[in-house]
PDB file of C-alpha atoms in Angstrom:
ATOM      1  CA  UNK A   1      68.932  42.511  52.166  1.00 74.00           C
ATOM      2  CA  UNK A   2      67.447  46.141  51.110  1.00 86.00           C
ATOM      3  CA  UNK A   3      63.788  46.346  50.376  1.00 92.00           C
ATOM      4  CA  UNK A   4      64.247  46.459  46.561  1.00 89.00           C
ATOM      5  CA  UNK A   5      65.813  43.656  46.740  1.00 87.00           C
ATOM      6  CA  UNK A   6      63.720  41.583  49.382  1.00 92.00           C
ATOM      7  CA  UNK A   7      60.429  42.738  47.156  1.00 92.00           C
ATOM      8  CA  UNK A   8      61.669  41.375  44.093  1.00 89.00           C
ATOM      9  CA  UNK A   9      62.294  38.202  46.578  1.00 91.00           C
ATOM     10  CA  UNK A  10      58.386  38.419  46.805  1.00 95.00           C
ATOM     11  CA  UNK A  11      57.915  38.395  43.059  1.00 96.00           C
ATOM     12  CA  UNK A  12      60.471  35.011  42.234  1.00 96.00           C
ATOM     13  CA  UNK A  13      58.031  32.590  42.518  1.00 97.00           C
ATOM     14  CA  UNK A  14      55.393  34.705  40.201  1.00 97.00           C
ATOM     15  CA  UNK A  15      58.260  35.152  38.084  1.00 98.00           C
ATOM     16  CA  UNK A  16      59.591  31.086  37.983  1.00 98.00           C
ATOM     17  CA  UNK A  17      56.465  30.221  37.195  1.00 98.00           C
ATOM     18  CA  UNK A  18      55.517  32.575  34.475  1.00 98.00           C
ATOM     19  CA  UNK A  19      58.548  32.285  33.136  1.00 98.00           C
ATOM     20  CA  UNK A  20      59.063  28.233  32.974  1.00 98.00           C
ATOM     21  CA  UNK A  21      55.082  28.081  31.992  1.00 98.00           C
ATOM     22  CA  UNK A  22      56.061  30.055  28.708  1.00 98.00           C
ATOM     23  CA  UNK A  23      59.110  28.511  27.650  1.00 98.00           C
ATOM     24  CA  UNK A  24      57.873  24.426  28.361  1.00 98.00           C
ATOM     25  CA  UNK A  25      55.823  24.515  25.565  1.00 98.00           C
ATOM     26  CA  UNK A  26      58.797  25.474  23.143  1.00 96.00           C
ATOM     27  CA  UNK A  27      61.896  24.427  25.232  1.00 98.00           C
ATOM     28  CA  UNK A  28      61.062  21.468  27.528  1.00 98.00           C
ATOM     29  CA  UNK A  29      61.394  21.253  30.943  1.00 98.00           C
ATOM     30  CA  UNK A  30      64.394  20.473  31.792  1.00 98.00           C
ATOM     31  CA  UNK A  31      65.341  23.090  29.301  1.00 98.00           C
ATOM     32  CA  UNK A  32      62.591  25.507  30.423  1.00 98.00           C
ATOM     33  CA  UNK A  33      64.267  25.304  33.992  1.00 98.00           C
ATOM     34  CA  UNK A  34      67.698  25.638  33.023  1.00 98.00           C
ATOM     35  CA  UNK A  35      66.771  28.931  31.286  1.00 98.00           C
ATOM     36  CA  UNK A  36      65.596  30.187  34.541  1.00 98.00           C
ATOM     37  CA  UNK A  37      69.026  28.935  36.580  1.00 97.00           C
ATOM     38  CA  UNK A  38      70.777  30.631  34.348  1.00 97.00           C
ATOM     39  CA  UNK A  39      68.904  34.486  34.036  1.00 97.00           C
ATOM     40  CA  UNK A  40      68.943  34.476  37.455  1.00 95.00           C
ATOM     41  CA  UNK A  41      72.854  33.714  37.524  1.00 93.00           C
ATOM     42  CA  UNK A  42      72.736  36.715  35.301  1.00 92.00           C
ATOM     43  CA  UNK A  43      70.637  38.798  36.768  1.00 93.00           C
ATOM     44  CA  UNK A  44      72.731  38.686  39.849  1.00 88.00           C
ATOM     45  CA  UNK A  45      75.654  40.572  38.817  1.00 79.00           C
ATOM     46  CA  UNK A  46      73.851  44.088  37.916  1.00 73.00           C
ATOM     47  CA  UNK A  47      73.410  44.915  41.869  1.00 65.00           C
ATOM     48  CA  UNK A  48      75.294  47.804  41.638  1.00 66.00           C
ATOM     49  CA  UNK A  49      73.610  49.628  38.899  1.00 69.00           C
ATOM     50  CA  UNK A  50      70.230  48.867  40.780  1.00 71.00           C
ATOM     51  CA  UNK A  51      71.371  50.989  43.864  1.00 68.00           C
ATOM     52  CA  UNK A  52      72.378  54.264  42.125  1.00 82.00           C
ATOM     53  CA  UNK A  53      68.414  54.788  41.991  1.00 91.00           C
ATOM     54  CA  UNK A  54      67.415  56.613  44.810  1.00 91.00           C
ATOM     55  CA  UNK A  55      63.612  55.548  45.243  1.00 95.00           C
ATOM     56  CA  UNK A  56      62.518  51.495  45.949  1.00 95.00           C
ATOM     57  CA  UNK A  57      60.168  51.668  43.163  1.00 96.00           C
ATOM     58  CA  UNK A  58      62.552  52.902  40.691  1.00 95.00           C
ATOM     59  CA  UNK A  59      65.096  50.086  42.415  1.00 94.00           C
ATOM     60  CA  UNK A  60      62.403  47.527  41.398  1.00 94.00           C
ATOM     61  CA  UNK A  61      61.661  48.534  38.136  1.00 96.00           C
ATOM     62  CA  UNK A  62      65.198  48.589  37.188  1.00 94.00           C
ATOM     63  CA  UNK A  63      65.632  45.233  38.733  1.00 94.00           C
ATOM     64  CA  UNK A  64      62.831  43.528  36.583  1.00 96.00           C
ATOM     65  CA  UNK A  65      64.063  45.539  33.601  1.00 96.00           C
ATOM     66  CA  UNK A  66      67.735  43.496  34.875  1.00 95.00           C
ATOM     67  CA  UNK A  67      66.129  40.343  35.006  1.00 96.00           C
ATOM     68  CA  UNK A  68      64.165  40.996  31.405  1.00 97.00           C
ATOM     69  CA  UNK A  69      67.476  41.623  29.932  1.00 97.00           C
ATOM     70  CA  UNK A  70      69.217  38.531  31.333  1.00 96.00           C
ATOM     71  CA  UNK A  71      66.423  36.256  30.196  1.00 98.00           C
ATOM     72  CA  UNK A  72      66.699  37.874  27.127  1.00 98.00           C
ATOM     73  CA  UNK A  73      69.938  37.002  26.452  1.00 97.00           C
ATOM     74  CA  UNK A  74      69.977  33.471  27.816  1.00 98.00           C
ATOM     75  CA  UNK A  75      67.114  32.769  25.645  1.00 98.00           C
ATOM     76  CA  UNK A  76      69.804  34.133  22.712  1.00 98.00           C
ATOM     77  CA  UNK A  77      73.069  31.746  24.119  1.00 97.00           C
ATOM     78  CA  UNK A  78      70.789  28.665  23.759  1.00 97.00           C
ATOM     79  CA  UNK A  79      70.779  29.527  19.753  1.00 97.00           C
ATOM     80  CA  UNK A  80      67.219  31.422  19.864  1.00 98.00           C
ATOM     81  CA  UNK A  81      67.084  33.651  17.031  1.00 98.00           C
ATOM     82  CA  UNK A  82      66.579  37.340  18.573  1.00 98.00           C
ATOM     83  CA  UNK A  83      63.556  38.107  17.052  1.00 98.00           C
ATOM     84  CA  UNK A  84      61.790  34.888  18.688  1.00 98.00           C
ATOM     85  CA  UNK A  85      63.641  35.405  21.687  1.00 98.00           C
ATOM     86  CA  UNK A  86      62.170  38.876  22.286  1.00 98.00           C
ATOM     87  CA  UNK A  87      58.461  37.490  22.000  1.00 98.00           C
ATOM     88  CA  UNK A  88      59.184  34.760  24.219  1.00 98.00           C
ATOM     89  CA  UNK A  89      60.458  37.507  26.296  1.00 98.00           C
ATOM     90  CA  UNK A  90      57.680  39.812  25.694  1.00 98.00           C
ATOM     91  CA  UNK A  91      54.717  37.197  26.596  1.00 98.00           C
ATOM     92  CA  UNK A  92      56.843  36.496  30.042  1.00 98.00           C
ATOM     93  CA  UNK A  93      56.564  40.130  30.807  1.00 98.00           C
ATOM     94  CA  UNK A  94      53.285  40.660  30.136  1.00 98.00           C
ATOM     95  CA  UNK A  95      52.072  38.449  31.921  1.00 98.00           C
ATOM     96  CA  UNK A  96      53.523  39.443  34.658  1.00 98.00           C
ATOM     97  CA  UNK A  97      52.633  43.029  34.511  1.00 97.00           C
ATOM     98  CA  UNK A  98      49.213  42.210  33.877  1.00 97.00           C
ATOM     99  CA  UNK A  99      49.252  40.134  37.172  1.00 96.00           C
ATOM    100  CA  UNK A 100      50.650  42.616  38.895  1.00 95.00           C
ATOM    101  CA  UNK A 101      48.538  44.955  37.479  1.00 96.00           C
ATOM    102  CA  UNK A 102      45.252  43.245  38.233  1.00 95.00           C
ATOM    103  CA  UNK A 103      44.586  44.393  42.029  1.00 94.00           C
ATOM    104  CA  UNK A 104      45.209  48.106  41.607  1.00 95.00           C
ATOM    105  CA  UNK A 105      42.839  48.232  38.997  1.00 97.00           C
ATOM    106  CA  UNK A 106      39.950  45.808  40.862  1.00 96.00           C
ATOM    107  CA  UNK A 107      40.434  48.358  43.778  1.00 96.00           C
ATOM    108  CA  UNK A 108      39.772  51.002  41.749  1.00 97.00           C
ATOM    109  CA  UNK A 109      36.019  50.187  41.028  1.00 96.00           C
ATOM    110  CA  UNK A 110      35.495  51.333  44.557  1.00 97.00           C
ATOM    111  CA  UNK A 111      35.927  54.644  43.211  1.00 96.00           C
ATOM    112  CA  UNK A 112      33.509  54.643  39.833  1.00 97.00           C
ATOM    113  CA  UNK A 113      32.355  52.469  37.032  1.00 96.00           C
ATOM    114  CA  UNK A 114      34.297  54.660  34.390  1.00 97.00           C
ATOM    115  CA  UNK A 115      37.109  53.512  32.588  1.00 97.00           C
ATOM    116  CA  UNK A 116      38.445  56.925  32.769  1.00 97.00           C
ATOM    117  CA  UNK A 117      38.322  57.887  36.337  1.00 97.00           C
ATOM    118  CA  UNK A 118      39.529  53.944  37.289  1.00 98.00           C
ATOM    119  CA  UNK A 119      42.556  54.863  34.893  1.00 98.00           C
ATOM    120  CA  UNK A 120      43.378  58.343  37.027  1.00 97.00           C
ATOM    121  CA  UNK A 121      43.059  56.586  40.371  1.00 98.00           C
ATOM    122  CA  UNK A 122      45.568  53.705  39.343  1.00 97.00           C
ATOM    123  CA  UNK A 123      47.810  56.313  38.290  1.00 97.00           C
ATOM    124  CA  UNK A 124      47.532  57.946  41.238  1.00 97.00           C
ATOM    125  CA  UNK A 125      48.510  55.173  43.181  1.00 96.00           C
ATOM    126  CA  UNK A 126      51.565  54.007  40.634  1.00 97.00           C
ATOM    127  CA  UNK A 127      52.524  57.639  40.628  1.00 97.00           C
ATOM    128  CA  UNK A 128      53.169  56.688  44.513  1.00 97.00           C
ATOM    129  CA  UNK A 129      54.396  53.703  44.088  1.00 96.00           C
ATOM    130  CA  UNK A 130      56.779  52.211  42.367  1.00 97.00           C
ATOM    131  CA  UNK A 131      56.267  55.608  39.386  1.00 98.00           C
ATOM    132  CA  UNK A 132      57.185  57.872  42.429  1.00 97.00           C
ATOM    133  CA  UNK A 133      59.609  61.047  42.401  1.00 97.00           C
ATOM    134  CA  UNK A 134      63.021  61.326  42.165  1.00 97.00           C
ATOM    135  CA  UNK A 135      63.419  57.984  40.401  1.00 97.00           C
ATOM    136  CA  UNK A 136      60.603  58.585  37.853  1.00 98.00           C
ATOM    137  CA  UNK A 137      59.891  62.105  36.580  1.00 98.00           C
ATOM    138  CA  UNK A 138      55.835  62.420  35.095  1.00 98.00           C
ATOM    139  CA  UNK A 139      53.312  64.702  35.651  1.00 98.00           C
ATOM    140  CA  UNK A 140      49.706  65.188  34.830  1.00 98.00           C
ATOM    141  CA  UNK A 141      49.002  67.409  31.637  1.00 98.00           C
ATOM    142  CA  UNK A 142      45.658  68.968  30.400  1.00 97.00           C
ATOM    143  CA  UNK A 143      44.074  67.091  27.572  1.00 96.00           C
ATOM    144  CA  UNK A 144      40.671  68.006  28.224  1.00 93.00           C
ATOM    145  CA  UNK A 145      37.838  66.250  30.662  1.00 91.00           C
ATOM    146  CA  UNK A 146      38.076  63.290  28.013  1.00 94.00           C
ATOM    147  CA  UNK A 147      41.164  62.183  28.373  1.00 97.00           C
ATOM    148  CA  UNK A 148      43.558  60.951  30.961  1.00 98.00           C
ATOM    149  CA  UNK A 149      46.666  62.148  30.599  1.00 98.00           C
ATOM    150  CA  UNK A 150      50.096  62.356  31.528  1.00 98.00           C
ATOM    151  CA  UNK A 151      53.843  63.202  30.437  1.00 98.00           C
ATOM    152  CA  UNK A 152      57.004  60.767  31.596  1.00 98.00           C
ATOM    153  CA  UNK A 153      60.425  62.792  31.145  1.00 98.00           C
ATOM    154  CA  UNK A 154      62.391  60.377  32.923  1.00 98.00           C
ATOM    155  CA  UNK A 155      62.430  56.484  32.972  1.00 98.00           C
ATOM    156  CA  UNK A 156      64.971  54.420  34.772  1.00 96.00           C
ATOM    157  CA  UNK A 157      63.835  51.428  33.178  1.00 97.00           C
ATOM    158  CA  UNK A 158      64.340  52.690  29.970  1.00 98.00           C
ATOM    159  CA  UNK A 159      68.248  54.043  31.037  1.00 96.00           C
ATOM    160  CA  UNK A 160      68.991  50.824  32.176  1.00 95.00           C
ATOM    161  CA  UNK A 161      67.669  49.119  28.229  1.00 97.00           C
ATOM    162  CA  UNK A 162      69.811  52.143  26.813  1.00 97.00           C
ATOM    163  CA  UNK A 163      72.895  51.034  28.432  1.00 94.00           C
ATOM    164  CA  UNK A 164      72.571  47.592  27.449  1.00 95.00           C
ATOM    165  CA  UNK A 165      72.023  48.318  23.884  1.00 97.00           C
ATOM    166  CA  UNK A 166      68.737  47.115  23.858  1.00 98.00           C
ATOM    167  CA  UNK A 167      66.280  49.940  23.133  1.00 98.00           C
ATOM    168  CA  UNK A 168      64.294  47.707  21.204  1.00 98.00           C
ATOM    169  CA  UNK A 169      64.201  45.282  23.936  1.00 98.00           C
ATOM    170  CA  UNK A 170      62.443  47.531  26.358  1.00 98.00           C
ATOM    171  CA  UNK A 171      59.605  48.975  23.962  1.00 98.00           C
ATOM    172  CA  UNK A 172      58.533  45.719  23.250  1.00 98.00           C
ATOM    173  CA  UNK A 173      58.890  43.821  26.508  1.00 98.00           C
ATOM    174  CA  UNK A 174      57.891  46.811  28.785  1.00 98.00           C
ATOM    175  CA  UNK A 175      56.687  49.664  27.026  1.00 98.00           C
ATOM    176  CA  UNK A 176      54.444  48.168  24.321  1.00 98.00           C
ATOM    177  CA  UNK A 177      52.837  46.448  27.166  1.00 98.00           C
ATOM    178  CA  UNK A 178      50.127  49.254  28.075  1.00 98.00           C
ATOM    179  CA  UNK A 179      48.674  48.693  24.999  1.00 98.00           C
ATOM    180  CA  UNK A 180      47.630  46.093  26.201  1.00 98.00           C
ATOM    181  CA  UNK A 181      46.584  46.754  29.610  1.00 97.00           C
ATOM    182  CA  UNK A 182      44.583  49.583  28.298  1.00 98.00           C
ATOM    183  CA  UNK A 183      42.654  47.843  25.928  1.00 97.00           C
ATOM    184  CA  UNK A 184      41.827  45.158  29.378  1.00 96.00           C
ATOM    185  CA  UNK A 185      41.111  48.067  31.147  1.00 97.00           C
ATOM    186  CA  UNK A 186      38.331  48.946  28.376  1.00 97.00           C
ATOM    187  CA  UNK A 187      40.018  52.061  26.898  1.00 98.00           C
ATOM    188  CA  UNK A 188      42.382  53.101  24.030  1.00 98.00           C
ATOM    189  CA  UNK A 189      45.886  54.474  24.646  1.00 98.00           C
ATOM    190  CA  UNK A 190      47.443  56.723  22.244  1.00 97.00           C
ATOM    191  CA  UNK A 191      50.981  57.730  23.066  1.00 98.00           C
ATOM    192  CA  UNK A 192      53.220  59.274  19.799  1.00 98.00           C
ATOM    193  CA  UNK A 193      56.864  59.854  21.763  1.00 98.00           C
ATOM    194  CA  UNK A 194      58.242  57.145  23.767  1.00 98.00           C
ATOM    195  CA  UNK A 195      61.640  57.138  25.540  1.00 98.00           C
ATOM    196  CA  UNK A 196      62.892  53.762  24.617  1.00 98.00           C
ATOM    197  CA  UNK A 197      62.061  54.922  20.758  1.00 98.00           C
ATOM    198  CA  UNK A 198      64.332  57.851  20.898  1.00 98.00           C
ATOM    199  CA  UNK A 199      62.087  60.486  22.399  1.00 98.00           C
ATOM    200  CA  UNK A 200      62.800  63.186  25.054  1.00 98.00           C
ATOM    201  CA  UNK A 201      59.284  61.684  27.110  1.00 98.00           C
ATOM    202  CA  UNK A 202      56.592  59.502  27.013  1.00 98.00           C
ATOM    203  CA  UNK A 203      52.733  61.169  26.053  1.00 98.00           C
ATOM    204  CA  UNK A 204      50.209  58.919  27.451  1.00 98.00           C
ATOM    205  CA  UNK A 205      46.739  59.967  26.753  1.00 98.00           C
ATOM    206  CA  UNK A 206      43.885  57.383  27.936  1.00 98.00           C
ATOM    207  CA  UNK A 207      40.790  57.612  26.208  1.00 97.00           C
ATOM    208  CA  UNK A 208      37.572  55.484  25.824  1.00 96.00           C
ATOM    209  CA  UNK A 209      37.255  53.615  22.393  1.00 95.00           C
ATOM    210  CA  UNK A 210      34.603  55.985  21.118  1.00 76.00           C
ATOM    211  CA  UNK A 211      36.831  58.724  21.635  1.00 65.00           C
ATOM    212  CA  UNK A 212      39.574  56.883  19.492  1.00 53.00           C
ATOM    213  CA  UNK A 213      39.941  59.008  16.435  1.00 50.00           C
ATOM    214  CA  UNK A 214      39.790  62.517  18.320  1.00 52.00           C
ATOM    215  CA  UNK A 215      41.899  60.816  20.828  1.00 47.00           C
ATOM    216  CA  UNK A 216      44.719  60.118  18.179  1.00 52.00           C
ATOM    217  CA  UNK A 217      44.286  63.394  16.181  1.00 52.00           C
ATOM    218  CA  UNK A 218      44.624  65.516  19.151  1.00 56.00           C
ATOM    219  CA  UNK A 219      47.307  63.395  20.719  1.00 52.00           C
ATOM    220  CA  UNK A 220      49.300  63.595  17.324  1.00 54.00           C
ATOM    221  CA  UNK A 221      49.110  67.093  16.992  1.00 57.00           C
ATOM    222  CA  UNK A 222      50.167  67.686  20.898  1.00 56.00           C
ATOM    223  CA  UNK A 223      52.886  65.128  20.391  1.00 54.00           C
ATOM    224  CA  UNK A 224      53.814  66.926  17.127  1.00 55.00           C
ATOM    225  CA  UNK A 225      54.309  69.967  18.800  1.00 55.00           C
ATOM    226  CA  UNK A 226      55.706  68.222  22.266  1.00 52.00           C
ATOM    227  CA  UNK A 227      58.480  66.374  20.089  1.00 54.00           C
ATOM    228  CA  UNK A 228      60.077  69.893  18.794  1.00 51.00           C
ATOM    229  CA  UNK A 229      59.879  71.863  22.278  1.00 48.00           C
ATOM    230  CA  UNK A 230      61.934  71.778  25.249  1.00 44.00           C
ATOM    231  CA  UNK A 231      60.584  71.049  28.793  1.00 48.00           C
ATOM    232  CA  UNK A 232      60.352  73.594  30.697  1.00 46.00           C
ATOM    233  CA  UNK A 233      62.535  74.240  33.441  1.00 41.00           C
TER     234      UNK A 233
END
C-alpha cells in the first residue's frame, strides 16, 4: 500500500462517519450506508490518475477530490437532483476539512494571539504539507504588513475536477470552503481569480474584518491587474 494511499486509510472512518451522519437525516440509513458502499466502489477505480502526482500531499488531495467526485455522482444515480446533490456534497466536505483543519490552527496559538500571524504559520505548515512543491505550485506575494497573502498557479485538485467535467463541483465542495474556515479563524478572505472558475491562479489575501473593505479594494485591483498578466517565468 503507498503512503497516499494508507493515509487516506487513516481518514475512512472520519470520512464514513461524516459522510453517513449527513445523508441519514435525508436518505435513511440503510440508504445513507449504501451511498457510502457504493462511492467507495467508485472511488476505487481512479488509482492510476492518483499516482501521476509526484508529492504524497498532492496524492491525497487528489484522492479526496476522487472520493468527492464519486459521492457526488452516487448521490446523482439514486435520482438526487444535482443541485441538491452538490450541497449534500458540499456540507460532507466541509466538515471534514474543518476537522482536519482544527489542530493546525489550535497549534498555532503557540505562536501569537493574532489572527494574522496564526493564518501565516498554518500556511507555513500546509505549504509543507500536503500544499508542498512539485505537486502544488504557490508562493507568498507582498500585500502589505496587513494582509496575508499568497498566489496558487497550480492545483491538482482542481485538474483532477477539470477532467471530470465538474469545475463547478470543486469550487463549491473544495474551494468555496475557505470562506468558511477564514471567517472560524476570525478573519475575512478575499480571493477574485480562482482556478476551478476559469482563472490562470488562485489570489488569497487574509485580512482581519476591519480591514474588509481595503482588503477587497486592493485585492480587486491586484487581481484586476493579476488576471491580464502572465506569470513570470
Amino acid at each position: 500500500m503507498s503512503v497516499d494511499s494508507a493515509l487516506l486509510s487513516i481518514l475512512r472512518p472520519l470520512l464514513s462517519q461524516i459522510t453517513r451522519r449527513v445523508l441519514r437525516p435525508e436518505l435513511g440509513s440503510q440508504a445513507a450506508d449504501s451511498v457510502w458502499t457504493e462511492a467507495n466502489r467508485e472511488y476505487r477505480s481512479v488509482s492510476k490518475i492518483v499516482s501521476r502526482e509526484k508529492t504524497i500531499g498532492a496524492r491525497v488531495m487528489v484522492r479526496l477530490a476522487a472520493f468527492t467526485v464519486a459521492l457526488f455522482r452516487t448521490l446523482k444515480a439514486r435520482n438526487i437532483p444535482a443541485d441538491r446533490a452538490q450541497e449534500l456534497t458540499r456540507e460532507i466536505t466541509w466538515r471534514t476539512y474543518r476537522r482536519l483543519a482544527w489542530l493546525p490552527w489550535k497549534a498555532t496559538r503557540v505562536v501569537s494571539d493574532d489572527p494574522r500571524v496564526r493564518a501565516k504559520t498554518a500556511m507555513d505548515l500546509f505549504m509543507r504539507f500536503p500544499y508542498s512543491k512539485p505537486g502544488y505550485e504557490m508562493e507568498y506575494v507582498d500585500a502589505g504588513d496587513e494582509v496575508v497573502a499568497f498566489d496558487v498557479y497550480r492545483c491538482p485538485v482542481a485538474e483532477h475536477f477539470a477532467r471530470e467535467g465538474l469545475s463547478g463541483l470543486c469550487t463549491a465542495s473544495f474551494c468555496d470552503l475557505d470562506f468558511s474556515l477564514a471567517a472560524e479563524w476570525g478573519l475575512d478572505l478575499h480571493r477574485p481569480l480562482t482556478i476551478s472558475r476559469g482563472n490562470d491562479h488562485c489570489d488569497f489575501r487574509f485580512c482581519l474584518p476591519a480591514q474588509s473593505t481595503r482588503g477587497k479594494t486592493q485585492a480587486a485591483q491586484q487581481g484586476a491587474a493579476a488576471d491580464g498578466a502572465t506569470r513570470r517565468s
